Amino acid sequence: METELFIGGKWVPASSGKRFDVLDPATGDVIATVADGDESDAIASVDAAAAAGAAWAATAPRVRGEVLRKAWELMTERADELAKLVSLENGKALVDAKGEVAYAAEFFRWFAEEAVRIDGLVKNAPSGANRILVVHQPVGVCVLVTPWNFPAAMATRKIGPALAAGCTVVLKPASDTPLTALAMAGILAEAGVPEGVVNVLPSRSSGKVVSAMLKDPRVRKISFTGSTEVGRILLAQAAENVVNTSMELGGNAPFLVFADADLDAAIEGAMIAKMRNGGEACTAANRFYVEEPVAAEFSRRLSERMSALVVGPGTEEKTQVGPLVNEETVAKVDGLVRGALDEGASATIGGSRPSGQGFYYPPTVLTGVAPGSAILREEIFGPVAPIVTFTDEADAVRMANDTEFGLVAYLYTADLARGLRVGEALEAGMVGLNRGLVSDPAAPFGGVKQSGIGREGGHEGLLEYLESKYIAVNW
Ligand code: NAP
């Protein structure tokens, strides 16, 4: 497969000639080397995106939509091969990788349909003197920065709406997982995306290349998915040229189980919310709050289900939980679990790092976790479920909201009135009510508080790439 930079519709080596290694998380072995873009490659990418901008913005929305639709078809035809690539470089189980590829492709289909729904507005001025006309125009050149945990979906969730809106883009994928992004560049070119409209720039010097692009006045937007820590840095840099920003940042999702909940459904939902992607998801349930009367049974049943999961290399069909992405992630998960155990928690299953090669951590359930423990405050990003009990609704909501994050929250109850009341009280951009999965290309995905700014997916996702222009008209 192609492993060079993709700039102006061509595969080109890094200007420095440098390359970097991509590792297999199951073994730590090198599986490919990829061109390592630097600041001059970043500016060359912006040159290409800027040069292609006017023609793409002027391309009929129907044509832009059809190109995206073709990209959906190609991704769907090649789903198995793309899933293997995702699993190989990210480590996730093939079953999760297949789910991701289907989800990722859907963003192209959804935004193919949205491209022809860029509307405007005309109304009378209250004074009666003139008309107010509002049109939507593409923002311009966009820098897209994506994380390693969903290397396909986080890219299509940005490229889809940007292209539908008439913007051109430079995608800087995570350096742990650049291969999927390069494969998608090939698919987009084959689907008919003109030269320069999509550029893909793998780099090991992410900070420097993104910063160089943000300093370039031709760049009008940055859309970032990743940690809150890096999001803060990019918001500060974007402030220099007052660049439009969309930020999809970290999460710390609470998962509330009330005593009246259907426990079978709650366990099913917990397994999806916790274990999809081996826990390496911004939407992963990070803290379980279970009402006292059902807490022991919930913990027992969750432990049973988690301990039955097959752990192994992501690329093997029977694997349900693959390795984590890298050594640093395993060390972080291990540190959080050790801290919780030191503070008095007990591990009903798992709880310690296995020996041997690969970046593995076992499914783990912790009970008796001390309130205020770091594992409840920080994003775990691994297959660990800390359980805390509660005695009343107000207490559950207070604990759930006791975090600077606000991406998603889950709650299980048989009482719809309580479900809606608690759903409204939870400080999160998304709520799963009797559901352990909220992601849907047709819905606005995003967070409040320090989980982000803006939404991806739905019609809202398209608006992130459009500016409103108001024209005051006399007629
Ligand atoms: P990360 O360390 O913040 O990295 C994300 C991206 O930013 C990568 O492409 C990374 O490149 C790049 N980057 C790192 N430092 C940078 C800098 N100083 N300037 C510009 N770019 C920089 O996050 P991650 O570890 O890849 O992903 C996990 C995080 O993403 C979690 O916090 C998770 O919650 C969040 N996430 C959020 C959502 C959401 O929709 N809200 C979805 C998925 C993930 P390198 O790879 O080269 O470091």
Short mmCIF file of C-alpha atoms and ligand atoms in Angstrom, two decimals:
data_model
loop_
_atom_site.label_atom_id
_atom_site.label_comp_id
_atom_site.label_asym_id
_atom_site.label_seq_id
_atom_site.Cartn_x
_atom_site.Cartn_y
_atom_site.Cartn_z
CA MET A 1 0.00 0.00 0.00
CA GLU A 2 0.94 3.67 -0.36
CA THR A 3 3.07 5.00 2.49
CA GLU A 4 4.09 8.42 1.14
CA LEU A 5 2.44 11.77 1.85
CA PHE A 6 -0.66 12.53 -0.24
CA ILE A 7 -0.39 16.14 -1.44
CA GLY A 8 -2.13 17.74 -4.43
CA GLY A 9 -3.42 14.36 -5.61
CA LYS A 10 0.08 12.81 -5.71
CA TRP A 11 2.02 10.42 -3.49
CA VAL A 12 5.19 12.25 -2.55
CA PRO A 13 8.09 11.51 -0.18
CA ALA A 14 8.65 13.78 2.82
CA SER A 15 10.79 16.77 1.80
CA SER A 16 13.31 15.76 4.49
CA GLY A 17 13.34 12.18 3.15
CA LYS A 18 12.56 10.97 6.69
CA ARG A 19 10.23 8.09 7.50
CA PHE A 20 8.83 6.68 10.75
CA ASP A 21 7.82 3.23 11.95
CA VAL A 22 4.30 1.94 12.49
CA LEU A 23 4.09 -0.88 15.07
CA ASP A 24 1.84 -3.91 15.49
CA PRO A 25 0.42 -3.49 19.03
CA ALA A 26 0.08 -7.27 19.37
CA THR A 27 3.84 -7.80 19.11
CA GLY A 28 5.55 -4.42 19.12
CA ASP A 29 7.06 -5.33 15.71
CA VAL A 30 7.41 -2.81 12.86
CA ILE A 31 4.71 -3.39 10.20
CA ALA A 32 5.43 -0.43 7.90
CA THR A 33 7.38 2.78 7.59
CA VAL A 34 5.64 5.97 6.53
CA ALA A 35 6.87 9.30 5.14
CA ASP A 36 7.36 11.77 7.99
CA GLY A 37 6.00 15.17 6.97
CA ASP A 38 7.52 18.36 8.36
CA GLU A 39 6.60 22.05 8.33
CA SER A 40 7.51 22.53 4.66
CA ASP A 41 5.31 19.56 3.69
CA ALA A 42 2.56 21.10 5.79
CA ILE A 43 2.77 24.36 3.87
CA ALA A 44 2.87 22.44 0.57
CA SER A 45 -0.36 20.72 1.69
CA VAL A 46 -1.98 24.07 2.46
CA ASP A 47 -0.80 25.35 -0.97
CA ALA A 48 -2.56 22.40 -2.62
CA ALA A 49 -5.73 22.79 -0.55
CA ALA A 50 -5.86 26.55 -1.18
CA ALA A 51 -5.31 26.11 -4.93
CA ALA A 52 -8.15 23.59 -5.15
CA GLY A 53 -10.51 25.64 -2.96
CA ALA A 54 -12.37 27.88 -5.41
CA ALA A 55 -13.15 25.16 -7.94
CA TRP A 56 -14.35 22.72 -5.29
CA ALA A 57 -16.54 25.37 -3.62
CA ALA A 58 -18.04 26.11 -7.05
CA THR A 59 -18.66 22.42 -7.84
CA ALA A 60 -22.37 21.64 -7.77
CA PRO A 61 -23.49 20.27 -4.39
CA ARG A 62 -25.04 17.31 -6.20
CA VAL A 63 -21.66 16.46 -7.75
CA ARG A 64 -19.88 16.82 -4.40
CA GLY A 65 -22.51 14.52 -2.91
CA GLU A 66 -22.04 11.95 -5.64
CA VAL A 67 -18.29 11.84 -5.07
CA LEU A 68 -18.91 11.18 -1.38
CA ARG A 69 -21.49 8.54 -2.24
CA LYS A 70 -18.90 6.80 -4.44
CA ALA A 71 -16.42 6.91 -1.56
CA TRP A 72 -19.05 5.20 0.65
CA GLU A 73 -19.49 2.50 -2.00
CA LEU A 74 -15.74 1.88 -2.32
CA MET A 75 -15.27 1.75 1.46
CA THR A 76 -18.16 -0.68 1.76
CA GLU A 77 -16.79 -2.93 -1.03
CA ARG A 78 -13.38 -2.96 0.66
CA ALA A 79 -14.65 -3.14 4.22
CA ASP A 80 -12.89 -6.41 5.10
CA GLU A 81 -9.52 -5.31 3.84
CA LEU A 82 -9.82 -1.90 5.54
CA ALA A 83 -10.89 -3.55 8.81
CA LYS A 84 -7.77 -5.74 8.74
CA LEU A 85 -5.62 -2.66 8.28
CA VAL A 86 -7.34 -0.84 11.17
CA SER A 87 -6.90 -3.89 13.39
CA LEU A 88 -3.28 -4.35 12.36
CA GLU A 89 -2.12 -0.84 13.20
CA ASN A 90 -4.49 -0.05 16.08
CA GLY A 91 -4.68 -3.48 17.72
CA LYS A 92 -8.46 -3.53 18.12
CA ALA A 93 -10.35 -6.80 17.64
CA LEU A 94 -11.40 -7.43 14.05
CA VAL A 95 -15.05 -7.40 15.09
CA ASP A 96 -14.58 -3.84 16.41
CA ALA A 97 -12.60 -2.85 13.31
CA LYS A 98 -15.41 -4.08 11.04
CA GLY A 99 -17.89 -2.09 13.11
CA GLU A 100 -15.69 0.97 12.80
CA VAL A 101 -15.31 0.71 9.02
CA ALA A 102 -19.09 0.40 8.53
CA TYR A 103 -19.63 3.40 10.85
CA ALA A 104 -16.86 5.37 9.11
CA ALA A 105 -18.28 4.73 5.63
CA GLU A 106 -21.72 5.88 6.80
CA PHE A 107 -20.36 9.41 7.30
CA PHE A 108 -19.66 9.57 3.57
CA ARG A 109 -23.18 8.36 2.74
CA TRP A 110 -24.82 10.67 5.28
CA PHE A 111 -22.92 13.75 4.10
CA ALA A 112 -23.46 12.77 0.44
CA GLU A 113 -27.13 13.30 1.28
CA GLU A 114 -26.50 16.48 3.31
CA ALA A 115 -24.45 18.15 0.53
CA VAL A 116 -27.69 19.08 -1.26
CA ARG A 117 -29.29 20.43 1.93
CA ILE A 118 -27.24 23.58 2.37
CA ASP A 119 -30.07 26.01 2.79
CA GLY A 120 -30.38 29.74 3.42
CA LEU A 121 -32.94 32.18 4.72
CA VAL A 122 -34.88 35.19 3.55
CA LYS A 123 -37.05 37.34 5.80
CA ASN A 124 -38.35 40.84 6.24
CA ALA A 125 -36.38 43.22 8.42
CA PRO A 126 -38.55 44.21 11.44
CA SER A 127 -38.43 47.84 10.22
CA GLY A 128 -40.01 46.76 6.94
CA ALA A 129 -37.32 48.70 5.09
CA ASN A 130 -35.45 45.78 3.51
CA ARG A 131 -35.03 42.03 3.34
CA ILE A 132 -32.57 39.93 5.33
CA LEU A 133 -30.94 37.30 3.15
CA VAL A 134 -28.66 34.64 4.68
CA VAL A 135 -26.53 32.30 2.56
CA HIS A 136 -24.13 29.59 3.71
CA GLN A 137 -20.66 29.45 2.22
CA PRO A 138 -17.76 27.02 2.78
CA VAL A 139 -15.34 28.09 5.51
CA GLY A 140 -12.28 27.46 3.30
CA VAL A 141 -9.13 25.46 3.93
CA CYS A 142 -9.53 23.15 6.96
CA VAL A 143 -6.90 21.36 9.01
CA LEU A 144 -8.23 18.08 10.39
CA VAL A 145 -6.36 16.35 13.23
CA THR A 146 -7.45 12.87 14.29
CA PRO A 147 -6.61 10.36 17.08
CA TRP A 148 -5.55 6.71 16.82
CA ASN A 149 -8.54 5.09 18.52
CA PHE A 150 -10.90 5.25 15.50
CA PRO A 151 -8.46 5.89 12.64
CA ALA A 152 -11.13 5.52 9.94
CA ALA A 153 -14.24 7.00 11.56
CA MET A 154 -12.64 10.09 13.09
CA ALA A 155 -11.31 10.97 9.63
CA THR A 156 -14.55 10.40 7.67
CA ARG A 157 -16.57 12.26 10.34
CA LYS A 158 -14.55 15.36 9.39
CA ILE A 159 -13.78 14.80 5.67
CA GLY A 160 -17.44 13.98 4.87
CA PRO A 161 -18.98 17.26 6.04
CA ALA A 162 -16.01 19.36 4.93
CA LEU A 163 -16.26 18.09 1.35
CA ALA A 164 -20.07 18.29 1.35
CA ALA A 165 -19.81 21.94 2.41
CA GLY A 166 -17.28 22.75 -0.35
CA CYS A 167 -14.16 23.01 1.82
CA THR A 168 -10.73 21.56 1.05
CA VAL A 169 -8.71 19.80 3.73
CA VAL A 170 -5.36 18.71 5.10
CA LEU A 171 -5.73 15.63 7.33
CA LYS A 172 -3.01 15.00 9.92
CA PRO A 173 -3.66 11.49 11.26
CA ALA A 174 -2.30 10.14 14.56
CA SER A 175 1.23 8.86 14.12
CA ASP A 176 0.36 5.48 15.68
CA THR A 177 -2.23 4.85 12.92
CA PRO A 178 -1.38 6.65 9.65
CA LEU A 179 -1.99 3.65 7.33
CA THR A 180 -5.81 3.77 7.47
CA ALA A 181 -5.80 7.49 6.62
CA LEU A 182 -3.51 6.85 3.63
CA ALA A 183 -5.76 4.03 2.43
CA MET A 184 -8.69 6.41 2.60
CA ALA A 185 -6.83 9.06 0.61
CA GLY A 186 -6.54 6.45 -2.17
CA ILE A 187 -10.26 5.65 -1.96
CA LEU A 188 -11.25 9.32 -2.10
CA ALA A 189 -9.04 9.91 -5.15
CA GLU A 190 -10.59 6.88 -6.84
CA ALA A 191 -14.06 8.18 -5.98
CA GLY A 192 -13.30 11.32 -7.98
CA VAL A 193 -12.13 13.84 -5.38
CA PRO A 194 -10.12 16.38 -7.42
CA GLU A 195 -6.40 16.97 -6.78
CA GLY A 196 -5.69 19.09 -3.72
CA VAL A 197 -9.19 18.80 -2.20
CA VAL A 198 -8.00 16.16 0.29
CA ASN A 199 -4.37 16.04 1.42
CA VAL A 200 -3.04 13.59 4.00
CA LEU A 201 0.03 14.40 6.02
CA PRO A 202 1.39 11.76 8.40
CA SER A 203 4.00 13.21 10.72
CA ARG A 204 5.89 12.39 13.90
CA SER A 205 6.25 16.13 14.57
CA SER A 206 2.54 16.74 14.95
CA GLY A 207 2.89 19.80 17.16
CA LYS A 208 5.20 21.57 14.70
CA VAL A 209 3.29 20.77 11.50
CA VAL A 210 -0.13 21.68 12.90
CA SER A 211 1.28 24.85 14.38
CA ALA A 212 2.85 25.82 11.02
CA MET A 213 -0.52 25.37 9.31
CA LEU A 214 -2.39 27.37 11.96
CA LYS A 215 0.01 30.27 11.41
CA ASP A 216 -0.83 30.28 7.68
CA PRO A 217 -3.59 32.86 7.08
CA ARG A 218 -5.09 30.72 4.30
CA VAL A 219 -6.16 28.15 6.92
CA ARG A 220 -9.64 29.09 8.14
CA LYS A 221 -10.57 26.17 10.33
CA ILE A 222 -9.18 23.46 12.57
CA SER A 223 -11.26 20.44 13.51
CA PHE A 224 -9.54 18.37 16.18
CA THR A 225 -10.38 15.07 17.86
CA GLY A 226 -8.12 14.00 20.66
CA SER A 227 -7.25 14.73 24.26
CA THR A 228 -8.45 17.79 26.14
CA GLU A 229 -4.81 18.58 26.90
CA VAL A 230 -3.86 18.93 23.21
CA GLY A 231 -7.22 20.58 22.45
CA ARG A 232 -6.34 23.40 24.86
CA ILE A 233 -2.99 23.96 23.10
CA LEU A 234 -4.68 24.11 19.69
CA LEU A 235 -7.41 26.48 20.91
CA ALA A 236 -4.68 28.85 22.09
CA GLN A 237 -2.84 28.59 18.76
CA ALA A 238 -6.06 29.07 16.77
CA ALA A 239 -6.66 32.29 18.71
CA GLU A 240 -3.64 33.93 17.01
CA ASN A 241 -5.35 34.14 13.60
CA VAL A 242 -8.89 33.76 15.02
CA VAL A 243 -9.31 30.44 13.24
CA ASN A 244 -12.69 28.68 13.42
CA THR A 245 -12.46 25.62 15.73
CA SER A 246 -14.35 22.39 16.34
CA MET A 247 -13.07 20.33 19.27
CA GLU A 248 -14.01 16.73 20.07
CA LEU A 249 -12.08 16.08 23.27
CA GLY A 250 -11.80 13.63 26.12
CA GLY A 251 -14.64 12.01 28.04
CA ASN A 252 -15.29 10.53 31.47
CA ALA A 253 -18.67 8.90 30.92
CA PRO A 254 -20.76 7.93 33.96
CA PHE A 255 -23.01 4.85 33.62
CA LEU A 256 -25.94 4.96 36.07
CA VAL A 257 -27.98 1.87 36.93
CA PHE A 258 -31.13 2.42 39.00
CA ALA A 259 -32.62 -0.44 41.02
CA ASP A 260 -35.72 -0.60 38.80
CA ALA A 261 -33.65 -1.08 35.61
CA ASP A 262 -33.91 -4.19 33.44
CA LEU A 263 -30.63 -5.70 34.66
CA ASP A 264 -30.17 -7.91 31.58
CA ALA A 265 -30.38 -4.81 29.37
CA ALA A 266 -28.09 -2.85 31.71
CA ILE A 267 -25.42 -5.56 31.56
CA GLU A 268 -25.68 -5.72 27.75
CA GLY A 269 -25.41 -1.93 27.57
CA ALA A 270 -22.50 -1.90 30.02
CA MET A 271 -20.60 -4.42 27.90
CA ILE A 272 -21.00 -2.24 24.80
CA ALA A 273 -20.35 1.06 26.55
CA LYS A 274 -17.26 -0.30 28.34
CA MET A 275 -15.78 -2.88 26.01
CA ARG A 276 -16.38 -1.61 22.47
CA ASN A 277 -12.91 -0.95 21.13
CA GLY A 278 -11.41 -2.56 24.26
CA GLY A 279 -12.36 0.53 26.26
CA GLU A 280 -10.29 2.83 24.04
CA ALA A 281 -13.18 5.15 23.17
CA CYS A 282 -13.96 8.71 24.23
CA THR A 283 -17.52 7.43 24.77
CA ALA A 284 -16.38 4.49 26.95
CA ALA A 285 -18.22 4.13 30.26
CA ASN A 286 -15.53 5.26 32.68
CA ARG A 287 -17.43 5.11 36.01
CA PHE A 288 -20.32 2.81 36.97
CA TYR A 289 -22.74 4.16 39.60
CA VAL A 290 -25.14 1.42 40.68
CA GLU A 291 -28.03 1.77 43.15
CA GLU A 292 -27.31 -0.13 46.35
CA PRO A 293 -29.99 -2.91 46.14
CA VAL A 294 -28.72 -4.18 42.76
CA ALA A 295 -25.02 -3.32 43.08
CA ALA A 296 -23.78 -6.77 44.16
CA GLU A 297 -25.70 -8.56 41.42
CA PHE A 298 -24.63 -6.05 38.77
CA SER A 299 -20.95 -6.40 39.79
CA ARG A 300 -21.15 -10.20 39.80
CA ARG A 301 -22.81 -10.40 36.39
CA LEU A 302 -20.56 -7.79 34.79
CA SER A 303 -17.48 -9.64 36.14
CA GLU A 304 -18.78 -12.92 34.69
CA ARG A 305 -19.32 -11.39 31.25
CA MET A 306 -16.00 -9.52 31.22
CA SER A 307 -14.00 -12.57 32.32
CA ALA A 308 -15.51 -14.66 29.47
CA LEU A 309 -14.08 -12.31 26.81
CA VAL A 310 -11.37 -13.77 24.56
CA VAL A 311 -8.23 -11.62 24.70
CA GLY A 312 -5.66 -11.91 21.90
CA PRO A 313 -4.24 -10.35 18.74
CA GLY A 314 -6.88 -8.12 17.15
CA THR A 315 -6.43 -9.70 13.73
CA GLU A 316 -7.54 -13.18 14.91
CA GLU A 317 -11.23 -13.84 14.21
CA LYS A 318 -11.98 -15.27 17.67
CA THR A 319 -10.51 -12.29 19.56
CA GLN A 320 -12.96 -10.05 21.41
CA VAL A 321 -10.43 -7.81 23.16
CA GLY A 322 -7.17 -6.87 21.43
CA PRO A 323 -4.07 -5.24 22.89
CA LEU A 324 -4.09 -1.55 23.77
CA VAL A 325 -2.48 0.76 21.22
CA ASN A 326 0.93 1.29 22.83
CA GLU A 327 3.10 0.84 25.90
CA GLU A 328 2.25 4.28 27.29
CA THR A 329 -1.47 3.48 27.31
CA VAL A 330 -0.93 0.15 29.12
CA ALA A 331 1.27 1.87 31.72
CA LYS A 332 -1.40 4.53 32.31
CA VAL A 333 -4.21 1.97 32.77
CA ASP A 334 -2.01 -0.11 35.08
CA GLY A 335 -1.14 2.96 37.17
CA LEU A 336 -4.81 3.95 37.60
CA VAL A 337 -5.78 0.40 38.66
CA ARG A 338 -2.88 0.15 41.13
CA GLY A 339 -3.85 3.52 42.61
CA ALA A 340 -7.48 2.39 43.08
CA LEU A 341 -6.36 -0.91 44.69
CA ASP A 342 -4.00 0.96 47.03
CA GLU A 343 -6.95 3.13 48.09
CA GLY A 344 -9.00 0.07 49.10
CA ALA A 345 -10.77 -1.13 45.93
CA SER A 346 -10.96 -4.87 45.12
CA ALA A 347 -10.56 -6.44 41.68
CA THR A 348 -13.21 -9.11 41.09
CA ILE A 349 -11.42 -9.99 37.83
CA GLY A 350 -8.17 -8.82 36.23
CA GLY A 351 -6.31 -6.04 38.01
CA SER A 352 -2.74 -6.66 36.97
CA ARG A 353 -0.66 -6.49 33.83
CA PRO A 354 0.26 -9.82 32.22
CA SER A 355 3.86 -10.66 31.35
CA GLY A 356 4.87 -11.42 27.74
CA GLN A 357 4.99 -9.45 24.52
CA GLY A 358 2.37 -7.02 23.21
CA PHE A 359 0.49 -4.15 24.84
CA TYR A 360 -2.15 -6.19 26.69
CA TYR A 361 -4.25 -5.36 29.73
CA PRO A 362 -6.93 -7.82 30.94
CA PRO A 363 -10.64 -7.01 31.39
CA THR A 364 -10.92 -5.76 34.97
CA VAL A 365 -13.80 -4.98 37.34
CA LEU A 366 -13.13 -2.95 40.49
CA THR A 367 -15.58 -2.70 43.38
CA GLY A 368 -15.43 -0.56 46.51
CA VAL A 369 -13.66 2.24 44.62
CA ALA A 370 -13.02 5.23 46.89
CA PRO A 371 -14.86 8.40 45.82
CA GLY A 372 -12.27 10.89 44.58
CA SER A 373 -9.99 8.12 43.34
CA ALA A 374 -7.96 9.11 40.24
CA ILE A 375 -9.58 6.28 38.24
CA LEU A 376 -12.93 8.07 38.58
CA ARG A 377 -11.51 11.46 37.57
CA GLU A 378 -9.29 10.50 34.64
CA GLU A 379 -10.12 8.92 31.31
CA ILE A 380 -9.07 5.24 31.72
CA PHE A 381 -8.98 4.34 28.00
CA GLY A 382 -8.77 0.62 28.75
CA PRO A 383 -10.90 -2.42 29.67
CA VAL A 384 -11.42 -1.47 33.32
CA ALA A 385 -14.82 -0.97 34.99
CA PRO A 386 -14.76 0.78 38.40
CA ILE A 387 -18.05 0.39 40.30
CA VAL A 388 -19.38 2.78 42.96
CA THR A 389 -22.75 2.42 44.73
CA PHE A 390 -25.35 5.13 45.38
CA THR A 391 -28.47 5.40 47.49
CA ASP A 392 -30.56 8.16 45.90
CA GLU A 393 -31.08 9.88 42.57
CA ALA A 394 -29.75 13.29 43.57
CA ASP A 395 -26.56 11.68 44.86
CA ALA A 396 -26.13 9.74 41.62
CA VAL A 397 -26.52 12.89 39.50
CA ARG A 398 -24.14 14.83 41.73
CA MET A 399 -21.42 12.17 41.43
CA ALA A 400 -22.00 11.77 37.68
CA ASN A 401 -21.57 15.52 37.14
CA ASP A 402 -18.52 15.78 39.39
CA THR A 403 -16.04 16.02 36.50
CA GLU A 404 -14.69 18.66 34.15
CA PHE A 405 -15.69 16.42 31.21
CA GLY A 406 -19.15 16.24 29.61
CA LEU A 407 -19.15 14.10 26.49
CA VAL A 408 -21.67 11.34 27.13
CA ALA A 409 -23.56 9.76 30.04
CA TYR A 410 -25.57 6.52 30.20
CA LEU A 411 -28.49 5.65 32.44
CA TYR A 412 -30.67 2.61 32.90
CA THR A 413 -34.11 2.81 34.54
CA ALA A 414 -37.59 1.41 33.85
CA ASP A 415 -39.13 4.76 34.83
CA LEU A 416 -39.29 6.94 31.72
CA ALA A 417 -40.06 10.10 33.70
CA ARG A 418 -36.93 9.55 35.79
CA GLY A 419 -34.95 8.69 32.67
CA LEU A 420 -35.82 12.00 31.05
CA ARG A 421 -35.40 14.00 34.28
CA VAL A 422 -31.97 12.55 34.99
CA GLY A 423 -31.08 12.72 31.29
CA GLU A 424 -31.70 16.47 31.36
CA ALA A 425 -29.80 16.92 34.63
CA LEU A 426 -26.66 15.13 33.44
CA GLU A 427 -24.02 17.54 32.19
CA ALA A 428 -23.18 15.84 28.90
CA GLY A 429 -23.57 16.55 25.20
CA MET A 430 -25.12 13.10 24.70
CA VAL A 431 -27.12 10.71 26.87
CA GLY A 432 -27.76 7.00 26.31
CA LEU A 433 -31.13 6.25 27.95
CA ASN A 434 -31.38 2.46 28.28
CA ARG A 435 -28.76 2.31 25.51
CA GLY A 436 -25.03 1.64 25.71
CA LEU A 437 -24.24 3.09 22.27
CA VAL A 438 -25.04 6.62 21.12
CA SER A 439 -22.82 7.10 18.04
CA ASP A 440 -24.84 7.59 14.85
CA PRO A 441 -23.80 9.56 11.74
CA ALA A 442 -27.30 11.07 11.62
CA ALA A 443 -27.06 12.47 15.18
CA PRO A 444 -25.09 15.45 16.53
CA PHE A 445 -22.07 14.00 18.38
CA GLY A 446 -20.15 16.19 20.78
CA GLY A 447 -19.53 17.32 24.31
CA VAL A 448 -20.03 20.14 26.80
CA LYS A 449 -17.63 21.45 29.47
CA GLN A 450 -14.03 20.41 28.68
CA SER A 451 -15.17 17.65 26.30
CA GLY A 452 -15.37 20.02 23.41
CA ILE A 453 -16.91 22.68 21.23
CA GLY A 454 -19.16 21.94 18.25
CA ARG A 455 -20.83 18.82 16.90
CA GLU A 456 -20.01 16.16 14.30
CA GLY A 457 -22.63 14.20 12.38
CA GLY A 458 -26.26 15.15 11.83
CA HIS A 459 -27.04 18.43 10.05
CA GLU A 460 -25.07 20.23 12.77
CA GLY A 461 -21.89 18.52 11.54
CA LEU A 462 -22.29 20.19 8.13
CA LEU A 463 -22.85 23.63 9.67
CA GLU A 464 -19.39 23.41 11.32
CA TYR A 465 -17.89 23.82 7.82
CA LEU A 466 -20.13 26.66 6.67
CA GLU A 467 -20.14 30.38 7.39
CA SER A 468 -23.38 32.35 7.42
CA LYS A 469 -23.26 35.40 5.20
CA TYR A 470 -25.96 38.02 5.71
CA ILE A 471 -26.86 40.24 2.77
CA ALA A 472 -29.15 43.20 3.48
CA VAL A 473 -31.25 43.72 0.34
CA ASN A 474 -33.55 46.40 -0.91
CA TRP A 475 -36.08 45.28 -3.45
P1 NAP B 1 -3.92 13.16 21.44
O1 NAP B 1 -2.66 12.77 22.07
O2 NAP B 1 -4.57 14.42 21.88
O3 NAP B 1 -3.65 13.17 19.88
C1 NAP B 1 -4.65 13.44 18.95
C2 NAP B 1 -4.03 13.96 17.68
O4 NAP B 1 -3.38 15.20 17.94
C3 NAP B 1 -2.98 13.04 17.07
O5 NAP B 1 -3.05 13.15 15.67
C4 NAP B 1 -1.69 13.64 17.61
O6 NAP B 1 -0.57 13.35 16.81
C5 NAP B 1 -2.02 15.12 17.53
N1 NAP B 1 -1.22 15.94 18.42
C6 NAP B 1 -0.57 15.60 19.56
N2 NAP B 1 0.04 16.67 20.09
C7 NAP B 1 -0.22 17.71 19.27
C8 NAP B 1 0.13 19.10 19.28
N3 NAP B 1 0.85 19.64 20.26
N4 NAP B 1 -0.32 19.87 18.29
C9 NAP B 1 -1.05 19.35 17.30
N5 NAP B 1 -1.42 18.06 17.22
C10 NAP B 1 -1.02 17.25 18.21
O7 NAP B 1 -5.05 12.04 21.61
P2 NAP B 1 -4.93 10.50 21.31
O8 NAP B 1 -4.16 9.90 22.43
O9 NAP B 1 -4.51 10.25 19.92
O10 NAP B 1 -6.47 10.08 21.40
C11 NAP B 1 -7.10 9.80 22.58
C12 NAP B 1 -7.92 11.01 23.02
O11 NAP B 1 -8.85 11.36 22.00
C13 NAP B 1 -8.77 10.70 24.22
O12 NAP B 1 -8.70 11.75 25.14
C14 NAP B 1 -10.17 10.57 23.65
O13 NAP B 1 -11.20 10.82 24.57
C15 NAP B 1 -10.14 11.56 22.56
N6 NAP B 1 -11.20 11.27 21.59
C16 NAP B 1 -12.28 12.11 21.57
C17 NAP B 1 -13.30 11.85 20.69
C18 NAP B 1 -14.51 12.76 20.65
O14 NAP B 1 -15.22 12.69 19.67
N7 NAP B 1 -14.75 13.59 21.62
C19 NAP B 1 -13.23 10.76 19.84
C20 NAP B 1 -12.11 9.93 19.89
C21 NAP B 1 -11.09 10.22 20.78
P3 NAP B 1 0.48 12.21 17.28
O15 NAP B 1 -0.24 10.94 17.10
O16 NAP B 1 1.63 12.37 16.37
O17 NAP B 1 0.81 12.49 18.71
#
